[in-house]
Coordinates of C-alpha atoms in Angstrom, one line a residue:
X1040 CA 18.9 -36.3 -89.8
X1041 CA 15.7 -36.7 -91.2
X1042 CA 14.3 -39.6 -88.5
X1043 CA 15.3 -36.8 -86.6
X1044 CA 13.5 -33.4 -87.5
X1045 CA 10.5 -36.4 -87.5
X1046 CA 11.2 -37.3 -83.9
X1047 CA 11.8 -33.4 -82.8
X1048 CA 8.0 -32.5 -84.9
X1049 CA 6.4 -35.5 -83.4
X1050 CA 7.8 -34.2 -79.4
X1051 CA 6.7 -30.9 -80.5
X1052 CA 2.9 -31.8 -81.6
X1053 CA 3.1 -34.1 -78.2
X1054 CA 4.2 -31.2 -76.3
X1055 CA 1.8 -28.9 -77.8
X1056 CA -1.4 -31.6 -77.1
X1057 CA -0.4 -32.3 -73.3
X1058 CA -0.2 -28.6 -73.0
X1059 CA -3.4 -28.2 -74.5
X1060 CA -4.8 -30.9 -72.4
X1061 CA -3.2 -29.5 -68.8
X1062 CA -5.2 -26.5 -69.8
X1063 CA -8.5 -27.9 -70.3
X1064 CA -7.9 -30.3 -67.0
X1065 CA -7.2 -26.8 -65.6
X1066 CA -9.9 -25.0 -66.9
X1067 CA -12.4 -28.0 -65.9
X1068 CA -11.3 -28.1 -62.3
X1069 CA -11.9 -24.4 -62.3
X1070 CA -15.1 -24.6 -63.6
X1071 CA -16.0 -27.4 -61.3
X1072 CA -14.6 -25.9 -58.1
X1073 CA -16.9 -22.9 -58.8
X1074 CA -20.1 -25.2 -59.4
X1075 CA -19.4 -26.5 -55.9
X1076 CA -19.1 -23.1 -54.7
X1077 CA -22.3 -22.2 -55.8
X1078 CA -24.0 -25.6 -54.4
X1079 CA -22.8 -24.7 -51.2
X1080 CA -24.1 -21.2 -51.3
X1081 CA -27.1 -22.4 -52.3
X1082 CA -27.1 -25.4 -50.0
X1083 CA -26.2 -22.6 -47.1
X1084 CA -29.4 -20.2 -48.3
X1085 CA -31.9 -22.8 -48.0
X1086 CA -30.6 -24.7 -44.9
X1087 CA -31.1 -20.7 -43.5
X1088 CA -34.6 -20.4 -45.1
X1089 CA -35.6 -24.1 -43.7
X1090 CA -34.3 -22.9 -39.9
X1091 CA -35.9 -19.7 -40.5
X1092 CA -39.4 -21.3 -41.6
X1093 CA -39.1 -23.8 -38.5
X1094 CA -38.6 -21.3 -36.0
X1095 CA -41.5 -19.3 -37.5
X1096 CA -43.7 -22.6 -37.4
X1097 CA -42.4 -23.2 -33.8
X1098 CA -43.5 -20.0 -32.8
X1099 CA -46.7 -19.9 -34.0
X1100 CA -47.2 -23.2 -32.4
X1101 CA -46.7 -21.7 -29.0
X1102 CA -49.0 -18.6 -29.8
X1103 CA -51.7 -21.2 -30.4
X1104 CA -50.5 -23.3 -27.4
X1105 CA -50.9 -20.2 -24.8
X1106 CA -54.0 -19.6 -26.8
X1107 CA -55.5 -22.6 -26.1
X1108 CA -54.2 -22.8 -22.9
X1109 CA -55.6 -19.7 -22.2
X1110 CA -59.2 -20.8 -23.1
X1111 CA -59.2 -24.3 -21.3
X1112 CA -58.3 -22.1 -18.1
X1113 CA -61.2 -19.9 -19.3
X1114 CA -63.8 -22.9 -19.6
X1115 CA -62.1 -24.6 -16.7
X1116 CA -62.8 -21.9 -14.7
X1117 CA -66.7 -21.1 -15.9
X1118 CA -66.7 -25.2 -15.0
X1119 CA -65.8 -24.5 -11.8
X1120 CA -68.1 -21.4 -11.0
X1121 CA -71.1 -23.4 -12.1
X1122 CA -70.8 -26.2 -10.1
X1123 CA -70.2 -23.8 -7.4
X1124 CA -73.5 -22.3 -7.9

């Protein structure tokens, strides 16, 4: 009977440490499932702020295209009048 209240203590502390262990696997997995949730937030944010920045950058670079164009046509033209003359 003895060997046996030894067996039944040593199930019970085995018990108890595997329950203690499913809880930290579960609390890990948690805490690691809401890391990646905050990567991917953050991962969404700046793929937004890159698109945002290139479409700014695109557009200022066809401001300074029509600008441009605009004074070659200018100078073309002022060509083009003094050869006339």
């Amino acid at each position: 009977q003895a060997q046996l209240c030894k067996a039944m203590h040593s199930m019970g502390i085995l018990d108890h440490q595997l329950t203690v262990a499913q809880e930290h696997a579960e609390a890990m997995t948690k805490l690691l499932k809401e890391a990646m949730t905050v990567q991917r937030e953050a991962k969404a944010q700046l793929e937004l702020s890159l698109l945002n920045d290139l479409m700014m950058a695109d557009n200022e670079r066809r401001e300074k295209e029509a600008e441009i164009k605009k004074e070659y046509d200018s100078v073309r033209k002022q060509v083009k009048q003094l050869e006339r003359e």
